[in-house]
Amino acid sequence: MKKSPLKIWPLGIISLLLLSACRQGERQPSQISEATNNSLSSVNETSQESTEVEAVSGASVTRRLYQEQIPYPHFTNIANAEGINNAILSYLDELSHRLIFDEGTSLDYVVLFENADFISILFEGSTIHGAYPREVKESLNLNLREMERAQLKEIIAVDEQLTALIASQLSRNLQELGTTYEAAFNHPLGELLVEISQDDSLKGQFVFTSEELTLYLSVQHALGDYLEVRIPLEMLARSL
């Protein structure tokens, strides 16, 4: 079955359409909402699983605990709520096997985007691996039409313009850290850019906000485990 492209309209940038022609289909505009501390409302609940309810673009999001320790959002009052919640739990099952959740694991989440087509959730915190804590930044970007995790190339055109912007911003970040690409990564820059443009290795390594695309690239622990590459959406106009 042919998939339709996802749709995101950044707040305040009406002229930018944040979805590529990776899939053919009719484009329909939709509004995007960024969840911030100022836009969240919470109420106390007696359930041990549910501690607060957030208002996110018309949907109700109940804060629950996975394995009694990892907070995650449970959606209601939204189309396909059951599918969304099952996808989140399936993702956390996968994440728990990769990170091996234990008493030293501390994660929380923020819902960055939610509209009729797309949800972006960032889980961040730390977990114990070996002799030291490891920073964790993992994202769930969910295609609400297909109820599948979205790849970067399904949302934005991953083209020469984007890879050039990533390389340029990455170079500036490394200069600010006083290090080189070779010291931070285990493979050449060209291979990293090929990974970004050709496969699904970034399924859990990017998020969108109303203003920018952020990539989380794994680096040596001494450099903080992750390097964030932030690219303003206005710089991506030709890729949107």
mmCIF file of C-alpha atoms in Angstrom, residues 14-217:
data_model
loop_
_atom_site.group_PDB
_atom_site.id
_atom_site.type_symbol
_atom_site.label_atom_id
_atom_site.label_comp_id
_atom_site.label_asym_id
_atom_site.label_seq_id
_atom_site.Cartn_x
_atom_site.Cartn_y
_atom_site.Cartn_z
ATOM 1 C CA ILE A 14 3.712 29.452 6.796
ATOM 2 C CA SER A 15 5.790 29.277 3.617
ATOM 3 C CA LEU A 16 7.784 26.237 4.715
ATOM 4 C CA LEU A 17 6.363 22.759 4.130
ATOM 5 C CA LEU A 18 8.232 20.295 6.344
ATOM 6 C CA LEU A 19 7.781 17.145 4.309
ATOM 7 C CA SER A 20 9.592 15.704 1.297
ATOM 8 C CA ALA A 21 8.309 13.962 -1.789
ATOM 9 C CA CYS A 22 9.726 10.695 -0.528
ATOM 10 C CA ARG A 23 6.217 9.304 -1.018
ATOM 11 C CA GLN A 24 3.756 10.490 -3.653
ATOM 12 C CA GLY A 25 0.489 11.939 -2.490
ATOM 13 C CA GLU A 26 -1.680 15.027 -2.223
ATOM 14 C CA ARG A 27 -0.322 17.607 0.220
ATOM 15 C CA GLN A 28 -2.753 18.918 2.809
ATOM 16 C CA PRO A 29 -1.664 21.638 5.250
ATOM 17 C CA SER A 30 -1.911 20.953 8.958
ATOM 18 C CA GLN A 31 -1.053 22.875 12.065
ATOM 19 C CA ILE A 32 1.784 21.864 14.341
ATOM 20 C CA SER A 33 1.919 22.469 18.045
ATOM 21 C CA GLU A 34 5.027 22.536 20.226
ATOM 22 C CA ALA A 35 4.577 21.319 23.787
ATOM 23 C CA THR A 36 6.306 23.670 26.189
ATOM 24 C CA ASN A 37 6.171 24.103 29.921
ATOM 25 C CA ASN A 38 3.938 27.126 29.424
ATOM 26 C CA SER A 39 1.392 25.156 27.371
ATOM 27 C CA LEU A 40 1.157 22.111 29.630
ATOM 28 C CA SER A 41 -1.520 21.740 32.265
ATOM 29 C CA SER A 42 -1.401 19.029 34.911
ATOM 30 C CA VAL A 43 -3.686 17.525 37.509
ATOM 31 C CA ASN A 44 -2.899 15.009 40.212
ATOM 32 C CA GLU A 45 -4.297 11.501 39.881
ATOM 33 C CA THR A 46 -4.457 8.723 42.439
ATOM 34 C CA SER A 47 -3.259 5.997 40.061
ATOM 35 C CA GLN A 48 0.353 4.942 40.515
ATOM 36 C CA GLU A 49 0.645 4.704 36.736
ATOM 37 C CA SER A 50 -0.817 8.130 35.933
ATOM 38 C CA THR A 51 0.463 11.224 37.699
ATOM 39 C CA GLU A 52 -0.503 14.148 35.479
ATOM 40 C CA VAL A 53 -2.383 15.113 32.348
ATOM 41 C CA GLU A 54 -0.896 17.416 29.725
ATOM 42 C CA ALA A 55 -2.869 19.387 27.149
ATOM 43 C CA VAL A 56 -1.149 18.915 23.801
ATOM 44 C CA SER A 57 -2.849 20.389 20.732
ATOM 45 C CA GLY A 58 -6.294 19.182 21.780
ATOM 46 C CA ALA A 59 -5.184 15.713 22.876
ATOM 47 C CA SER A 60 -4.958 14.623 26.492
ATOM 48 C CA VAL A 61 -1.613 13.109 27.453
ATOM 49 C CA THR A 62 -1.445 11.160 30.701
ATOM 50 C CA ARG A 63 1.959 10.661 32.272
ATOM 51 C CA ARG A 64 2.493 6.961 33.041
ATOM 52 C CA LEU A 65 5.389 4.754 34.121
ATOM 53 C CA TYR A 66 6.969 1.966 32.102
ATOM 54 C CA GLN A 67 8.344 -0.836 34.315
ATOM 55 C CA GLU A 68 7.441 1.424 37.262
ATOM 56 C CA GLN A 69 10.353 3.761 36.547
ATOM 57 C CA ILE A 70 10.375 5.305 33.044
ATOM 58 C CA PRO A 71 7.780 8.060 32.411
ATOM 59 C CA TYR A 72 6.023 7.978 29.052
ATOM 60 C CA PRO A 73 3.011 9.747 27.479
ATOM 61 C CA HIS A 74 -0.339 7.948 27.151
ATOM 62 C CA PHE A 75 -2.609 9.654 24.597
ATOM 63 C CA THR A 76 -6.405 9.976 24.712
ATOM 64 C CA ASN A 77 -8.906 12.178 22.847
ATOM 65 C CA ILE A 78 -6.941 11.798 19.626
ATOM 66 C CA ALA A 79 -7.497 9.699 16.506
ATOM 67 C CA ASN A 80 -5.746 6.308 16.611
ATOM 68 C CA ALA A 81 -4.992 6.716 20.320
ATOM 69 C CA GLU A 82 -4.758 2.949 20.865
ATOM 70 C CA GLY A 83 -2.314 2.534 17.988
ATOM 71 C CA ILE A 84 -0.215 5.462 19.210
ATOM 72 C CA ASN A 85 -0.039 4.092 22.746
ATOM 73 C CA ASN A 86 0.823 0.586 21.526
ATOM 74 C CA ALA A 87 3.585 2.026 19.336
ATOM 75 C CA ILE A 88 5.031 3.923 22.311
ATOM 76 C CA LEU A 89 5.027 0.791 24.491
ATOM 77 C CA SER A 90 6.601 -1.262 21.694
ATOM 78 C CA TYR A 91 9.301 1.388 21.342
ATOM 79 C CA LEU A 92 9.980 1.323 25.095
ATOM 80 C CA ASP A 93 10.246 -2.480 24.984
ATOM 81 C CA GLU A 94 12.929 -2.112 22.320
ATOM 82 C CA LEU A 95 14.655 0.693 24.208
ATOM 83 C CA SER A 96 14.701 -1.308 27.443
ATOM 84 C CA HIS A 97 16.548 -4.145 25.726
ATOM 85 C CA ARG A 98 19.113 -1.778 24.210
ATOM 86 C CA LEU A 99 19.712 0.272 27.351
ATOM 87 C CA ILE A 100 18.988 -2.438 29.952
ATOM 88 C CA PHE A 101 16.860 -0.344 32.319
ATOM 89 C CA ASP A 102 17.936 -0.736 35.943
ATOM 90 C CA GLU A 103 17.973 1.264 39.183
ATOM 91 C CA GLY A 104 20.665 3.509 37.702
ATOM 92 C CA THR A 105 18.471 4.513 34.762
ATOM 93 C CA SER A 106 16.837 7.933 34.933
ATOM 94 C CA LEU A 107 14.812 9.071 31.916
ATOM 95 C CA ASP A 108 12.041 11.538 31.226
ATOM 96 C CA TYR A 109 10.230 12.657 28.090
ATOM 97 C CA VAL A 110 8.940 15.741 26.324
ATOM 98 C CA VAL A 111 6.401 15.780 23.484
ATOM 99 C CA LEU A 112 7.924 18.185 20.961
ATOM 100 C CA PHE A 113 5.426 17.864 18.105
ATOM 101 C CA GLU A 114 1.884 16.535 17.783
ATOM 102 C CA ASN A 115 -0.514 17.010 14.907
ATOM 103 C CA ALA A 116 -2.772 14.869 12.730
ATOM 104 C CA ASP A 117 0.152 13.305 10.878
ATOM 105 C CA PHE A 118 3.162 13.226 13.165
ATOM 106 C CA ILE A 119 4.288 12.971 16.786
ATOM 107 C CA SER A 120 7.856 13.557 17.960
ATOM 108 C CA ILE A 121 8.788 12.503 21.515
ATOM 109 C CA LEU A 122 12.239 12.890 23.057
ATOM 110 C CA PHE A 123 13.373 10.613 25.895
ATOM 111 C CA GLU A 124 16.485 11.856 27.674
ATOM 112 C CA GLY A 125 18.399 11.223 30.866
ATOM 113 C CA SER A 126 21.142 8.794 31.861
ATOM 114 C CA THR A 127 21.815 5.117 32.434
ATOM 115 C CA ILE A 128 24.706 3.146 33.923
ATOM 116 C CA HIS A 129 26.941 1.342 31.446
ATOM 117 C CA GLY A 130 30.152 -0.051 32.893
ATOM 118 C CA ALA A 131 31.911 2.207 35.370
ATOM 119 C CA TYR A 132 30.241 5.492 34.456
ATOM 120 C CA PRO A 133 26.820 6.988 33.680
ATOM 121 C CA ARG A 134 25.971 7.379 30.009
ATOM 122 C CA GLU A 135 23.821 10.196 28.681
ATOM 123 C CA VAL A 136 20.735 9.055 26.796
ATOM 124 C CA LYS A 137 18.925 10.947 24.035
ATOM 125 C CA GLU A 138 16.444 8.820 22.102
ATOM 126 C CA SER A 139 13.489 9.989 20.067
ATOM 127 C CA LEU A 140 10.295 8.383 18.847
ATOM 128 C CA ASN A 141 9.082 10.012 15.639
ATOM 129 C CA LEU A 142 5.760 8.405 14.780
ATOM 130 C CA ASN A 143 3.919 8.503 11.452
ATOM 131 C CA LEU A 144 0.286 8.631 12.584
ATOM 132 C CA ARG A 145 -1.081 7.663 9.179
ATOM 133 C CA GLU A 146 0.828 4.390 9.004
ATOM 134 C CA MET A 147 1.395 3.949 12.767
ATOM 135 C CA GLU A 148 5.082 3.350 12.097
ATOM 136 C CA ARG A 149 8.289 5.020 13.207
ATOM 137 C CA ALA A 150 9.273 7.683 10.699
ATOM 138 C CA GLN A 151 12.659 7.940 9.066
ATOM 139 C CA LEU A 152 14.202 11.356 8.536
ATOM 140 C CA LYS A 153 13.937 10.965 4.762
ATOM 141 C CA GLU A 154 10.159 10.424 5.089
ATOM 142 C CA ILE A 155 9.768 13.875 6.631
ATOM 143 C CA ILE A 156 12.318 16.044 4.863
ATOM 144 C CA ALA A 157 14.303 15.815 1.635
ATOM 145 C CA VAL A 158 17.686 14.414 2.663
ATOM 146 C CA ASP A 159 19.665 15.961 -0.175
ATOM 147 C CA GLU A 160 23.016 17.620 -0.822
ATOM 148 C CA GLN A 161 21.807 20.848 0.761
ATOM 149 C CA LEU A 162 20.942 19.108 4.028
ATOM 150 C CA THR A 163 24.156 17.075 4.230
ATOM 151 C CA ALA A 164 26.200 20.215 3.482
ATOM 152 C CA LEU A 165 24.423 22.062 6.311
ATOM 153 C CA ILE A 166 25.047 19.139 8.679
ATOM 154 C CA ALA A 167 28.745 19.022 7.767
ATOM 155 C CA SER A 168 29.099 22.791 8.233
ATOM 156 C CA GLN A 169 27.314 22.884 11.604
ATOM 157 C CA LEU A 170 29.181 19.803 12.793
ATOM 158 C CA SER A 171 32.496 21.468 11.963
ATOM 159 C CA ARG A 172 31.539 24.555 14.006
ATOM 160 C CA ASN A 173 30.447 22.416 16.960
ATOM 161 C CA LEU A 174 33.720 20.489 16.974
ATOM 162 C CA GLN A 175 35.723 23.724 16.808
ATOM 163 C CA GLU A 176 33.835 25.031 19.840
ATOM 164 C CA LEU A 177 34.716 21.817 21.692
ATOM 165 C CA GLY A 178 38.363 22.179 20.680
ATOM 166 C CA THR A 179 38.473 18.779 19.015
ATOM 167 C CA THR A 180 38.526 17.189 15.569
ATOM 168 C CA TYR A 181 36.103 14.973 13.715
ATOM 169 C CA GLU A 182 38.531 12.046 13.894
ATOM 170 C CA ALA A 183 38.749 12.338 17.686
ATOM 171 C CA ALA A 184 34.971 12.427 18.111
ATOM 172 C CA PHE A 185 33.787 9.760 15.673
ATOM 173 C CA ASN A 186 34.866 6.258 14.730
ATOM 174 C CA HIS A 187 34.168 6.573 11.009
ATOM 175 C CA PRO A 188 34.837 9.165 8.278
ATOM 176 C CA LEU A 189 32.515 12.118 7.755
ATOM 177 C CA GLY A 190 31.594 10.845 4.306
ATOM 178 C CA GLU A 191 30.290 7.596 5.793
ATOM 179 C CA LEU A 192 28.228 9.509 8.363
ATOM 180 C CA LEU A 193 26.601 11.621 5.656
ATOM 181 C CA VAL A 194 25.852 8.506 3.592
ATOM 182 C CA GLU A 195 24.182 6.913 6.627
ATOM 183 C CA ILE A 196 22.037 9.993 7.120
ATOM 184 C CA SER A 197 20.976 10.094 3.476
ATOM 185 C CA GLN A 198 20.497 6.411 2.673
ATOM 186 C CA ASP A 199 19.342 4.313 5.613
ATOM 187 C CA ASP A 200 17.222 4.328 8.754
ATOM 188 C CA SER A 201 20.058 4.674 11.272
ATOM 189 C CA LEU A 202 18.609 7.996 12.448
ATOM 190 C CA LYS A 203 15.184 6.651 13.425
ATOM 191 C CA GLY A 204 15.914 7.476 17.049
ATOM 192 C CA GLN A 205 18.425 10.239 16.536
ATOM 193 C CA PHE A 206 16.507 13.319 15.417
ATOM 194 C CA VAL A 207 13.691 15.611 16.523
ATOM 195 C CA PHE A 208 11.913 18.640 15.140
ATOM 196 C CA THR A 209 10.790 21.709 17.030
ATOM 197 C CA SER A 210 8.858 24.644 15.608
ATOM 198 C CA GLU A 211 12.157 26.326 14.790
ATOM 199 C CA GLU A 212 14.769 23.692 13.988
ATOM 200 C CA LEU A 213 15.836 20.174 13.154
ATOM 201 C CA THR A 214 18.125 18.605 15.765
ATOM 202 C CA LEU A 215 20.288 15.552 15.098
ATOM 203 C CA TYR A 216 21.819 13.577 17.975
ATOM 204 C CA LEU A 217 25.114 12.034 16.856
#
